[in-house]
Amino acid sequence: MNPATITAPTPNAAHAPGVAHAPDVAHAPDVAHAPDVAHAPGVIAIDGPAASGKSTVGFAVAALLNYLFFDTGAMYRVVAWAALEKGVDLHNAEAVGLLAETLVISILPAGDAQDGRHLTVLVAGRDVTWAIRAPEVDQNVSTVAAMPRVRATLSQHQRQIGAQYAHGHAGMDGIVMVGRDIGTVVLPDAPLKIYLDAPATERAHRRFLELQKRSKDASFEQVLADMQARDRVDSQRAIAPLRPAHDAHIIGTAGLGVQEIVARIVALAGVSQ
Ligand code: DC
């Protein structure tokens, strides 16, 4: 069986493979004010529970440092989405594991898309960036993410991408990798590990507002219940459970603005702005 193909974003990656495309400079810092990243760690691992701010913060840190932003949760979402789409039994770990090994997943920069995405996710060329954020995927993804064969496949690819970008690659100076087990399992030697956290009600409120923005029908109570269920599975699973690495910097994000959190992380990276 062919292994899953997972393509990391590069500055020249286009929305579709094989199409030349200008670098994504929309969020790059002003060159005149570019921070000095010469001594910054090439790998920054950011973990934390759902809607703790990992994606927004990780994206902003990556843009500021000219690092690749890599959201590993998107990969688990793709597997859950594909299982739903193909009618694969979501409780059959072997069948879902096999599916994970055969999927062709590309994770690319957002490019010109003006719809709030931080990256573009393709499965065999089909844009599933928003499809993998649907409530049905939310409700099933943690089951899939607890499956050993799925984790083995996706973690291996994440590790390869981390190693590829750690010392700069394809015009990027490093990588910000975001997930649940990046600092503990995927990249345990990452020189800078961040764990973002916030109370479940605050995180559910953020997710509820995001869904409303995308005109998705969901009650706050449902969003909170789904999130608590997901947190439970993510933190109690046998393999790579959600928890801070012993050497992670824990940042409580409740009441903090994105720029404030970004500034703390950039300072921890030893970069002066
Ligand atoms: O960050 P997110 O909500 O998009 O993550 C989707 C799911 O994938 C969630 O249940 C946690 C899981 N996940 C994981 O187990 N390990 C990762 N490195 C990233 C995400």
PDB file of C-alpha atoms and ligand atoms in Angstrom:
ATOM      1  CA  MET A   1       0.000   0.000   0.000  1.00  0.00           C
ATOM      2  CA  ASN A   2       1.341   3.427  -0.882  1.00  0.00           C
ATOM      3  CA  PRO A   3       1.982   5.715   2.038  1.00  0.00           C
ATOM      4  CA  ALA A   4      -0.016   8.914   2.329  1.00  0.00           C
ATOM      5  CA  THR A   5       1.507  11.786   0.408  1.00  0.00           C
ATOM      6  CA  ILE A   6       1.598  14.926   2.444  1.00  0.00           C
ATOM      7  CA  THR A   7       2.958  18.039   0.826  1.00  0.00           C
ATOM      8  CA  ALA A   8       4.237  20.821   3.019  1.00  0.00           C
ATOM      9  CA  PRO A   9       3.680  24.396   1.932  1.00  0.00           C
ATOM     10  CA  THR A  10       6.503  26.221   0.218  1.00  0.00           C
ATOM     11  CA  PRO A  11       6.602  29.908  -0.600  1.00  0.00           C
ATOM     12  CA  ASN A  12       6.124  29.099  -4.257  1.00  0.00           C
ATOM     13  CA  ALA A  13       3.410  26.509  -3.764  1.00  0.00           C
ATOM     14  CA  ALA A  14       0.219  27.243  -5.627  1.00  0.00           C
ATOM     15  CA  HIS A  15      -3.383  26.356  -4.910  1.00  0.00           C
ATOM     16  CA  ALA A  16      -2.965  23.364  -7.156  1.00  0.00           C
ATOM     17  CA  PRO A  17       0.214  21.337  -7.437  1.00  0.00           C
ATOM     18  CA  GLY A  18       2.306  22.103 -10.476  1.00  0.00           C
ATOM     19  CA  VAL A  19       1.038  25.659 -10.992  1.00  0.00           C
ATOM     20  CA  ALA A  20       3.587  28.424 -10.563  1.00  0.00           C
ATOM     21  CA  HIS A  21       2.509  30.967  -8.012  1.00  0.00           C
ATOM     22  CA  ALA A  22       3.959  34.084  -6.421  1.00  0.00           C
ATOM     23  CA  PRO A  23       5.182  33.811  -2.819  1.00  0.00           C
ATOM     24  CA  ASP A  24       2.569  34.545  -0.181  1.00  0.00           C
ATOM     25  CA  VAL A  25       3.807  37.872   1.141  1.00  0.00           C
ATOM     26  CA  ALA A  26       0.421  39.186   2.251  1.00  0.00           C
ATOM     27  CA  HIS A  27       1.240  38.613   5.898  1.00  0.00           C
ATOM     28  CA  ALA A  28       4.984  39.011   5.770  1.00  0.00           C
ATOM     29  CA  PRO A  29       6.349  41.696   8.060  1.00  0.00           C
ATOM     30  CA  ASP A  30       7.437  45.038   6.637  1.00  0.00           C
ATOM     31  CA  VAL A  31      11.058  44.533   5.582  1.00  0.00           C
ATOM     32  CA  ALA A  32      12.105  47.806   7.219  1.00  0.00           C
ATOM     33  CA  HIS A  33      10.830  46.445  10.538  1.00  0.00           C
ATOM     34  CA  ALA A  34      11.677  42.788  10.040  1.00  0.00           C
ATOM     35  CA  PRO A  35      12.809  41.250  13.343  1.00  0.00           C
ATOM     36  CA  ASP A  36      16.288  39.806  13.638  1.00  0.00           C
ATOM     37  CA  VAL A  37      15.716  36.045  13.560  1.00  0.00           C
ATOM     38  CA  ALA A  38      19.374  35.061  13.156  1.00  0.00           C
ATOM     39  CA  HIS A  39      19.513  33.434  16.603  1.00  0.00           C
ATOM     40  CA  ALA A  40      15.889  32.314  16.891  1.00  0.00           C
ATOM     41  CA  PRO A  41      15.204  28.576  17.231  1.00  0.00           C
ATOM     42  CA  GLY A  42      14.326  27.147  13.830  1.00  0.00           C
ATOM     43  CA  VAL A  43      11.500  25.056  15.276  1.00  0.00           C
ATOM     44  CA  ILE A  44       8.700  26.382  17.455  1.00  0.00           C
ATOM     45  CA  ALA A  45       6.203  23.790  18.699  1.00  0.00           C
ATOM     46  CA  ILE A  46       2.803  25.071  19.815  1.00  0.00           C
ATOM     47  CA  ASP A  47       0.359  22.711  21.505  1.00  0.00           C
ATOM     48  CA  GLY A  48      -2.904  23.154  23.384  1.00  0.00           C
ATOM     49  CA  PRO A  49      -6.577  22.194  23.428  1.00  0.00           C
ATOM     50  CA  ALA A  50      -9.167  23.129  20.782  1.00  0.00           C
ATOM     51  CA  ALA A  51      -9.662  26.873  20.205  1.00  0.00           C
ATOM     52  CA  SER A  52      -6.900  27.838  22.635  1.00  0.00           C
ATOM     53  CA  GLY A  53      -5.592  30.246  19.982  1.00  0.00           C
ATOM     54  CA  LYS A  54      -2.897  27.956  18.532  1.00  0.00           C
ATOM     55  CA  SER A  55      -3.783  28.539  14.927  1.00  0.00           C
ATOM     56  CA  THR A  56      -4.247  32.335  15.058  1.00  0.00           C
ATOM     57  CA  VAL A  57      -1.171  32.818  17.222  1.00  0.00           C
ATOM     58  CA  GLY A  58       0.974  30.266  15.370  1.00  0.00           C
ATOM     59  CA  PHE A  59       0.092  31.836  12.029  1.00  0.00           C
ATOM     60  CA  ALA A  60       1.002  35.325  13.281  1.00  0.00           C
ATOM     61  CA  VAL A  61       4.306  34.150  14.812  1.00  0.00           C
ATOM     62  CA  ALA A  62       5.191  32.334  11.587  1.00  0.00           C
ATOM     63  CA  ALA A  63       4.418  35.399   9.456  1.00  0.00           C
ATOM     64  CA  LEU A  64       6.497  37.632  11.701  1.00  0.00           C
ATOM     65  CA  LEU A  65       9.540  35.347  11.626  1.00  0.00           C
ATOM     66  CA  ASN A  66       9.145  34.229   8.001  1.00  0.00           C
ATOM     67  CA  TYR A  67       8.608  30.652   9.227  1.00  0.00           C
ATOM     68  CA  LEU A  68       6.410  28.011   7.695  1.00  0.00           C
ATOM     69  CA  PHE A  69       3.054  27.696   9.512  1.00  0.00           C
ATOM     70  CA  PHE A  70       2.085  24.058   9.748  1.00  0.00           C
ATOM     71  CA  ASP A  71      -1.193  23.063  11.418  1.00  0.00           C
ATOM     72  CA  THR A  72      -1.100  19.313  12.065  1.00  0.00           C
ATOM     73  CA  GLY A  73      -4.748  19.221  13.194  1.00  0.00           C
ATOM     74  CA  ALA A  74      -5.736  19.757   9.547  1.00  0.00           C
ATOM     75  CA  MET A  75      -4.297  16.317   8.731  1.00  0.00           C
ATOM     76  CA  TYR A  76      -6.396  14.532  11.359  1.00  0.00           C
ATOM     77  CA  ARG A  77      -9.413  16.463  10.116  1.00  0.00           C
ATOM     78  CA  VAL A  78      -8.745  15.298   6.552  1.00  0.00           C
ATOM     79  CA  VAL A  79      -8.773  11.663   7.669  1.00  0.00           C
ATOM     80  CA  ALA A  80     -12.086  12.116   9.533  1.00  0.00           C
ATOM     81  CA  TRP A  81     -13.593  14.029   6.599  1.00  0.00           C
ATOM     82  CA  ALA A  82     -12.480  11.362   4.101  1.00  0.00           C
ATOM     83  CA  ALA A  83     -13.890   8.547   6.254  1.00  0.00           C
ATOM     84  CA  LEU A  84     -17.253  10.337   6.417  1.00  0.00           C
ATOM     85  CA  GLU A  85     -17.147  11.078   2.693  1.00  0.00           C
ATOM     86  CA  LYS A  86     -16.317   7.477   1.718  1.00  0.00           C
ATOM     87  CA  GLY A  87     -18.594   5.854   4.281  1.00  0.00           C
ATOM     88  CA  VAL A  88     -15.706   4.168   6.121  1.00  0.00           C
ATOM     89  CA  ASP A  89     -16.774   2.987   9.590  1.00  0.00           C
ATOM     90  CA  LEU A  90     -15.317   5.597  11.959  1.00  0.00           C
ATOM     91  CA  HIS A  91     -14.928   3.017  14.703  1.00  0.00           C
ATOM     92  CA  ASN A  92     -12.975   0.566  12.569  1.00  0.00           C
ATOM     93  CA  ALA A  93      -9.390   1.544  13.407  1.00  0.00           C
ATOM     94  CA  GLU A  94      -7.878  -0.741  10.777  1.00  0.00           C
ATOM     95  CA  ALA A  95     -10.058   0.628   7.969  1.00  0.00           C
ATOM     96  CA  VAL A  96      -9.479   4.250   8.977  1.00  0.00           C
ATOM     97  CA  GLY A  97      -5.740   3.573   9.410  1.00  0.00           C
ATOM     98  CA  LEU A  98      -5.602   2.129   5.914  1.00  0.00           C
ATOM     99  CA  LEU A  99      -7.463   5.144   4.567  1.00  0.00           C
ATOM    100  CA  ALA A 100      -4.950   7.502   6.252  1.00  0.00           C
ATOM    101  CA  GLU A 101      -2.102   5.676   4.531  1.00  0.00           C
ATOM    102  CA  THR A 102      -3.634   6.103   1.097  1.00  0.00           C
ATOM    103  CA  LEU A 103      -4.808   9.732   1.185  1.00  0.00           C
ATOM    104  CA  VAL A 104      -2.971  12.330  -0.887  1.00  0.00           C
ATOM    105  CA  ILE A 105      -2.986  15.410   1.319  1.00  0.00           C
ATOM    106  CA  SER A 106      -1.444  18.760   0.349  1.00  0.00           C
ATOM    107  CA  ILE A 107      -1.146  21.574   2.854  1.00  0.00           C
ATOM    108  CA  LEU A 108      -0.351  24.845   1.095  1.00  0.00           C
ATOM    109  CA  PRO A 109      -0.229  28.541   1.939  1.00  0.00           C
ATOM    110  CA  ALA A 110      -3.535  30.421   1.789  1.00  0.00           C
ATOM    111  CA  GLY A 111      -2.309  32.246  -1.318  1.00  0.00           C
ATOM    112  CA  ASP A 112      -4.806  34.778  -2.605  1.00  0.00           C
ATOM    113  CA  ALA A 113      -7.811  33.312  -0.791  1.00  0.00           C
ATOM    114  CA  GLN A 114      -9.561  36.105   1.085  1.00  0.00           C
ATOM    115  CA  ASP A 115     -11.825  33.957   3.256  1.00  0.00           C
ATOM    116  CA  GLY A 116      -9.924  33.942   6.532  1.00  0.00           C
ATOM    117  CA  ARG A 117      -8.029  30.685   5.974  1.00  0.00           C
ATOM    118  CA  HIS A 118      -4.505  30.265   7.369  1.00  0.00           C
ATOM    119  CA  LEU A 119      -3.634  27.580   4.873  1.00  0.00           C
ATOM    120  CA  THR A 120      -5.177  25.660   2.003  1.00  0.00           C
ATOM    121  CA  VAL A 121      -5.832  21.939   2.375  1.00  0.00           C
ATOM    122  CA  LEU A 122      -6.211  19.753  -0.695  1.00  0.00           C
ATOM    123  CA  VAL A 123      -7.107  16.078  -0.881  1.00  0.00           C
ATOM    124  CA  ALA A 124      -6.174  14.660  -4.276  1.00  0.00           C
ATOM    125  CA  GLY A 125      -6.393  18.201  -5.637  1.00  0.00           C
ATOM    126  CA  ARG A 126      -9.814  18.991  -4.125  1.00  0.00           C
ATOM    127  CA  ASP A 127      -9.963  22.036  -1.834  1.00  0.00           C
ATOM    128  CA  VAL A 128     -11.331  20.808   1.515  1.00  0.00           C
ATOM    129  CA  THR A 129     -10.076  23.723   3.637  1.00  0.00           C
ATOM    130  CA  TRP A 130     -13.541  24.530   4.979  1.00  0.00           C
ATOM    131  CA  ALA A 131     -15.115  21.093   4.575  1.00  0.00           C
ATOM    132  CA  ILE A 132     -12.737  19.757   7.262  1.00  0.00           C
ATOM    133  CA  ARG A 133     -14.057  22.421   9.695  1.00  0.00           C
ATOM    134  CA  ALA A 134     -17.676  21.181   9.473  1.00  0.00           C
ATOM    135  CA  PRO A 135     -19.423  20.189  12.747  1.00  0.00           C
ATOM    136  CA  GLU A 136     -19.594  16.500  11.646  1.00  0.00           C
ATOM    137  CA  VAL A 137     -15.807  16.496  11.365  1.00  0.00           C
ATOM    138  CA  ASP A 138     -15.494  18.255  14.755  1.00  0.00           C
ATOM    139  CA  GLN A 139     -17.633  15.501  16.269  1.00  0.00           C
ATOM    140  CA  ASN A 140     -15.621  12.611  14.838  1.00  0.00           C
ATOM    141  CA  VAL A 141     -12.034  13.802  14.519  1.00  0.00           C
ATOM    142  CA  SER A 142     -10.886  12.958  18.034  1.00  0.00           C
ATOM    143  CA  THR A 143     -11.983   9.314  17.553  1.00  0.00           C
ATOM    144  CA  VAL A 144      -9.833   9.141  14.442  1.00  0.00           C
ATOM    145  CA  ALA A 145      -6.925  10.954  16.133  1.00  0.00           C
ATOM    146  CA  ALA A 146      -6.848   8.286  18.864  1.00  0.00           C
ATOM    147  CA  MET A 147      -6.130   5.499  16.330  1.00  0.00           C
ATOM    148  CA  PRO A 148      -2.524   4.236  16.465  1.00  0.00           C
ATOM    149  CA  ARG A 149      -2.171   3.577  12.746  1.00  0.00           C
ATOM    150  CA  VAL A 150      -3.493   7.034  11.851  1.00  0.00           C
ATOM    151  CA  ARG A 151      -1.133   8.694  14.344  1.00  0.00           C
ATOM    152  CA  ALA A 152       1.870   6.680  13.161  1.00  0.00           C
ATOM    153  CA  THR A 153       1.305   7.728   9.547  1.00  0.00           C
ATOM    154  CA  LEU A 154       0.651  11.404  10.188  1.00  0.00           C
ATOM    155  CA  SER A 155       3.333  11.841  12.895  1.00  0.00           C
ATOM    156  CA  GLN A 156       5.987  10.395  10.604  1.00  0.00           C
ATOM    157  CA  HIS A 157       5.184  12.949   7.920  1.00  0.00           C
ATOM    158  CA  GLN A 158       5.076  15.777  10.451  1.00  0.00           C
ATOM    159  CA  ARG A 159       8.505  14.780  11.756  1.00  0.00           C
ATOM    160  CA  GLN A 160       9.940  14.773   8.229  1.00  0.00           C
ATOM    161  CA  ILE A 161       8.514  18.215   7.512  1.00  0.00           C
ATOM    162  CA  GLY A 162       9.887  19.515  10.838  1.00  0.00           C
ATOM    163  CA  ALA A 163      13.371  18.230  10.001  1.00  0.00           C
ATOM    164  CA  GLN A 164      13.190  19.657   6.495  1.00  0.00           C
ATOM    165  CA  TYR A 165      12.393  23.190   7.664  1.00  0.00           C
ATOM    166  CA  ALA A 166      14.318  23.291  10.968  1.00  0.00           C
ATOM    167  CA  HIS A 167      17.341  25.007   9.447  1.00  0.00           C
ATOM    168  CA  GLY A 168      15.477  26.932   6.789  1.00  0.00           C
ATOM    169  CA  HIS A 169      14.048  25.603   3.558  1.00  0.00           C
ATOM    170  CA  ALA A 170      12.395  26.923   0.413  1.00  0.00           C
ATOM    171  CA  GLY A 171      12.823  30.554   1.395  1.00  0.00           C
ATOM    172  CA  MET A 172      11.476  30.041   4.925  1.00  0.00           C
ATOM    173  CA  ASP A 173      13.715  30.532   7.970  1.00  0.00           C
ATOM    174  CA  GLY A 174      12.123  27.849  10.138  1.00  0.00           C
ATOM    175  CA  ILE A 175       8.825  26.246  11.097  1.00  0.00           C
ATOM    176  CA  VAL A 176       5.996  26.819  13.558  1.00  0.00           C
ATOM    177  CA  MET A 177       4.266  23.465  14.016  1.00  0.00           C
ATOM    178  CA  VAL A 178       0.919  23.470  15.800  1.00  0.00           C
ATOM    179  CA  GLY A 179      -1.000  20.545  17.310  1.00  0.00           C
ATOM    180  CA  ARG A 180      -1.542  18.476  20.459  1.00  0.00           C
ATOM    181  CA  ASP A 181       1.607  16.342  20.689  1.00  0.00           C
ATOM    182  CA  ILE A 182       4.232  18.345  18.827  1.00  0.00           C
ATOM    183  CA  GLY A 183       6.352  19.147  21.889  1.00  0.00           C
ATOM    184  CA  THR A 184       5.840  15.725  23.495  1.00  0.00           C
ATOM    185  CA  VAL A 185       5.955  13.219  20.620  1.00  0.00           C
ATOM    186  CA  VAL A 186       6.419  14.632  17.121  1.00  0.00           C
ATOM    187  CA  LEU A 187       9.313  17.032  17.813  1.00  0.00           C
ATOM    188  CA  PRO A 188      10.424  16.316  21.399  1.00  0.00           C
ATOM    189  CA  ASP A 189      13.752  18.074  20.752  1.00  0.00           C
ATOM    190  CA  ALA A 190      12.129  21.310  19.587  1.00  0.00           C
ATOM    191  CA  PRO A 191      14.163  24.138  21.138  1.00  0.00           C
ATOM    192  CA  LEU A 192      11.075  26.227  21.929  1.00  0.00           C
ATOM    193  CA  LYS A 193       7.808  24.676  23.097  1.00  0.00           C
ATOM    194  CA  ILE A 194       4.671  26.625  23.884  1.00  0.00           C
ATOM    195  CA  TYR A 195       1.464  25.284  25.441  1.00  0.00           C
ATOM    196  CA  LEU A 196      -1.548  27.573  25.097  1.00  0.00           C
ATOM    197  CA  ASP A 197      -4.519  27.080  27.386  1.00  0.00           C
ATOM    198  CA  ALA A 198      -7.823  28.744  28.278  1.00  0.00           C
ATOM    199  CA  PRO A 199     -11.017  27.679  30.132  1.00  0.00           C
ATOM    200  CA  ALA A 200     -13.422  25.525  28.064  1.00  0.00           C
ATOM    201  CA  THR A 201     -16.203  28.152  28.132  1.00  0.00           C
ATOM    202  CA  GLU A 202     -13.904  30.813  26.720  1.00  0.00           C
ATOM    203  CA  ARG A 203     -12.626  28.464  24.014  1.00  0.00           C
ATOM    204  CA  ALA A 204     -16.170  27.375  23.119  1.00  0.00           C
ATOM    205  CA  HIS A 205     -17.198  31.014  22.877  1.00  0.00           C
ATOM    206  CA  ARG A 206     -14.370  31.675  20.374  1.00  0.00           C
ATOM    207  CA  ARG A 207     -15.340  28.625  18.304  1.00  0.00           C
ATOM    208  CA  PHE A 208     -19.039  29.649  18.424  1.00  0.00           C
ATOM    209  CA  LEU A 209     -18.192  33.124  17.061  1.00  0.00           C
ATOM    210  CA  GLU A 210     -16.039  31.569  14.322  1.00  0.00           C
ATOM    211  CA  LEU A 211     -18.923  29.300  13.250  1.00  0.00           C
ATOM    212  CA  GLN A 212     -21.348  32.241  13.253  1.00  0.00           C
ATOM    213  CA  LYS A 213     -18.958  34.207  11.048  1.00  0.00           C
ATOM    214  CA  ARG A 214     -19.115  31.354   8.552  1.00  0.00           C
ATOM    215  CA  SER A 215     -22.933  31.289   8.865  1.00  0.00           C
ATOM    216  CA  LYS A 216     -22.888  27.831  10.432  1.00  0.00           C
ATOM    217  CA  ASP A 217     -25.865  26.897  12.550  1.00  0.00           C
ATOM    218  CA  ALA A 218     -24.860  25.688  16.012  1.00  0.00           C
ATOM    219  CA  SER A 219     -25.900  26.563  19.547  1.00  0.00           C
ATOM    220  CA  PHE A 220     -23.309  27.654  22.090  1.00  0.00           C
ATOM    221  CA  GLU A 221     -24.326  24.719  24.311  1.00  0.00           C
ATOM    222  CA  GLN A 222     -23.688  22.266  21.470  1.00  0.00           C
ATOM    223  CA  VAL A 223     -20.308  23.816  20.643  1.00  0.00           C
ATOM    224  CA  LEU A 224     -19.294  23.658  24.320  1.00  0.00           C
ATOM    225  CA  ALA A 225     -20.452  20.047  24.694  1.00  0.00           C
ATOM    226  CA  ASP A 226     -18.603  18.979  21.516  1.00  0.00           C
ATOM    227  CA  MET A 227     -15.462  20.742  22.664  1.00  0.00           C
ATOM    228  CA  GLN A 228     -15.532  19.169  26.124  1.00  0.00           C
ATOM    229  CA  ALA A 229     -16.081  15.736  24.599  1.00  0.00           C
ATOM    230  CA  ARG A 230     -13.157  16.289  22.221  1.00  0.00           C
ATOM    231  CA  ASP A 231     -10.897  17.561  25.020  1.00  0.00           C
ATOM    232  CA  ARG A 232     -11.732  14.430  27.017  1.00  0.00           C
ATOM    233  CA  VAL A 233     -10.819  12.050  24.201  1.00  0.00           C
ATOM    234  CA  ASP A 234      -7.698  14.047  23.237  1.00  0.00           C
ATOM    235  CA  SER A 235      -6.340  14.143  26.784  1.00  0.00           C
ATOM    236  CA  GLN A 236      -7.296  10.613  27.862  1.00  0.00           C
ATOM    237  CA  ARG A 237      -6.239   8.605  24.805  1.00  0.00           C
ATOM    238  CA  ALA A 238      -3.495   6.016  25.238  1.00  0.00           C
ATOM    239  CA  ILE A 239      -1.202   7.356  22.513  1.00  0.00           C
ATOM    240  CA  ALA A 240       0.200  10.905  22.535  1.00  0.00           C
ATOM    241  CA  PRO A 241      -2.441  12.395  24.855  1.00  0.00           C
ATOM    242  CA  LEU A 242      -2.814  16.156  25.023  1.00  0.00           C
ATOM    243  CA  ARG A 243      -0.539  17.489  27.755  1.00  0.00           C
ATOM    244  CA  PRO A 244       2.196  20.107  28.034  1.00  0.00           C
ATOM    245  CA  ALA A 245       5.770  18.882  27.513  1.00  0.00           C
ATOM    246  CA  HIS A 246       7.817  19.110  30.728  1.00  0.00           C
ATOM    247  CA  ASP A 247       9.875  21.886  29.150  1.00  0.00           C
ATOM    248  CA  ALA A 248       6.974  23.810  27.551  1.00  0.00           C
ATOM    249  CA  HIS A 249       6.198  27.424  28.384  1.00  0.00           C
ATOM    250  CA  ILE A 250       2.542  27.457  29.408  1.00  0.00           C
ATOM    251  CA  ILE A 251       0.611  30.580  28.428  1.00  0.00           C
ATOM    252  CA  GLY A 252      -2.978  31.115  29.606  1.00  0.00           C
ATOM    253  CA  THR A 253      -4.658  32.985  26.774  1.00  0.00           C
ATOM    254  CA  ALA A 254      -7.861  34.054  28.570  1.00  0.00           C
ATOM    255  CA  GLY A 255      -8.122  37.826  28.467  1.00  0.00           C
ATOM    256  CA  LEU A 256      -4.970  38.231  26.361  1.00  0.00           C
ATOM    257  CA  GLY A 257      -5.020  39.731  22.865  1.00  0.00           C
ATOM    258  CA  VAL A 258      -3.382  37.876  19.967  1.00  0.00           C
ATOM    259  CA  GLN A 259      -0.606  40.472  19.647  1.00  0.00           C
ATOM    260  CA  GLU A 260       0.222  40.150  23.319  1.00  0.00           C
ATOM    261  CA  ILE A 261       0.596  36.367  23.067  1.00  0.00           C
ATOM    262  CA  VAL A 262       2.602  36.661  19.853  1.00  0.00           C
ATOM    263  CA  ALA A 263       4.931  39.187  21.532  1.00  0.00           C
ATOM    264  CA  ARG A 264       5.514  36.776  24.442  1.00  0.00           C
ATOM    265  CA  ILE A 265       6.382  33.911  22.117  1.00  0.00           C
ATOM    266  CA  VAL A 266       8.648  36.031  19.957  1.00  0.00           C
ATOM    267  CA  ALA A 267      10.416  37.261  23.115  1.00  0.00           C
ATOM    268  CA  LEU A 268      10.841  33.625  24.252  1.00  0.00           C
ATOM    269  CA  ALA A 269      12.377  32.953  20.835  1.00  0.00           C
ATOM    270  CA  GLY A 270      14.932  35.616  21.654  1.00  0.00           C
ATOM    271  CA  VAL A 271      13.851  37.886  18.824  1.00  0.00           C
ATOM    272  CA  SER A 272      13.766  41.617  19.353  1.00  0.00           C
ATOM    273  CA  GLN A 273      11.054  43.447  17.433  1.00  0.00           C
TER     274      GLN A 273
HETATM  275  O1   DC B   1      -6.510  21.511  16.290  1.00  0.00           O
HETATM  276  P1   DC B   1      -7.745  20.841  15.664  1.00  0.00           P
HETATM  277  O2   DC B   1      -9.002  21.123  16.409  1.00  0.00           O
HETATM  278  O3   DC B   1      -7.884  21.144  14.229  1.00  0.00           O
HETATM  279  O4   DC B   1      -7.445  19.272  15.795  1.00  0.00           O
HETATM  280  C1   DC B   1      -8.329  18.316  15.277  1.00  0.00           C
HETATM  281  C2   DC B   1      -8.205  17.014  16.045  1.00  0.00           C
HETATM  282  O5   DC B   1      -6.954  16.402  15.801  1.00  0.00           O
HETATM  283  C3   DC B   1      -8.362  17.102  17.562  1.00  0.00           C
HETATM  284  O6   DC B   1      -9.230  16.075  18.014  1.00  0.00           O
HETATM  285  C4   DC B   1      -6.989  16.853  18.095  1.00  0.00           C
HETATM  286  C5   DC B   1      -6.311  16.062  17.015  1.00  0.00           C
HETATM  287  N1   DC B   1      -4.894  16.364  16.893  1.00  0.00           N
HETATM  288  C6   DC B   1      -4.013  15.473  17.448  1.00  0.00           C
HETATM  289  O7   DC B   1      -4.432  14.496  18.059  1.00  0.00           O
HETATM  290  N2   DC B   1      -2.678  15.684  17.317  1.00  0.00           N
HETATM  291  C7   DC B   1      -2.224  16.762  16.673  1.00  0.00           C
HETATM  292  N3   DC B   1      -0.908  16.949  16.553  1.00  0.00           N
HETATM  293  C8   DC B   1      -3.123  17.702  16.101  1.00  0.00           C
HETATM  294  C9   DC B   1      -4.462  17.472  16.251  1.00  0.00           C
END
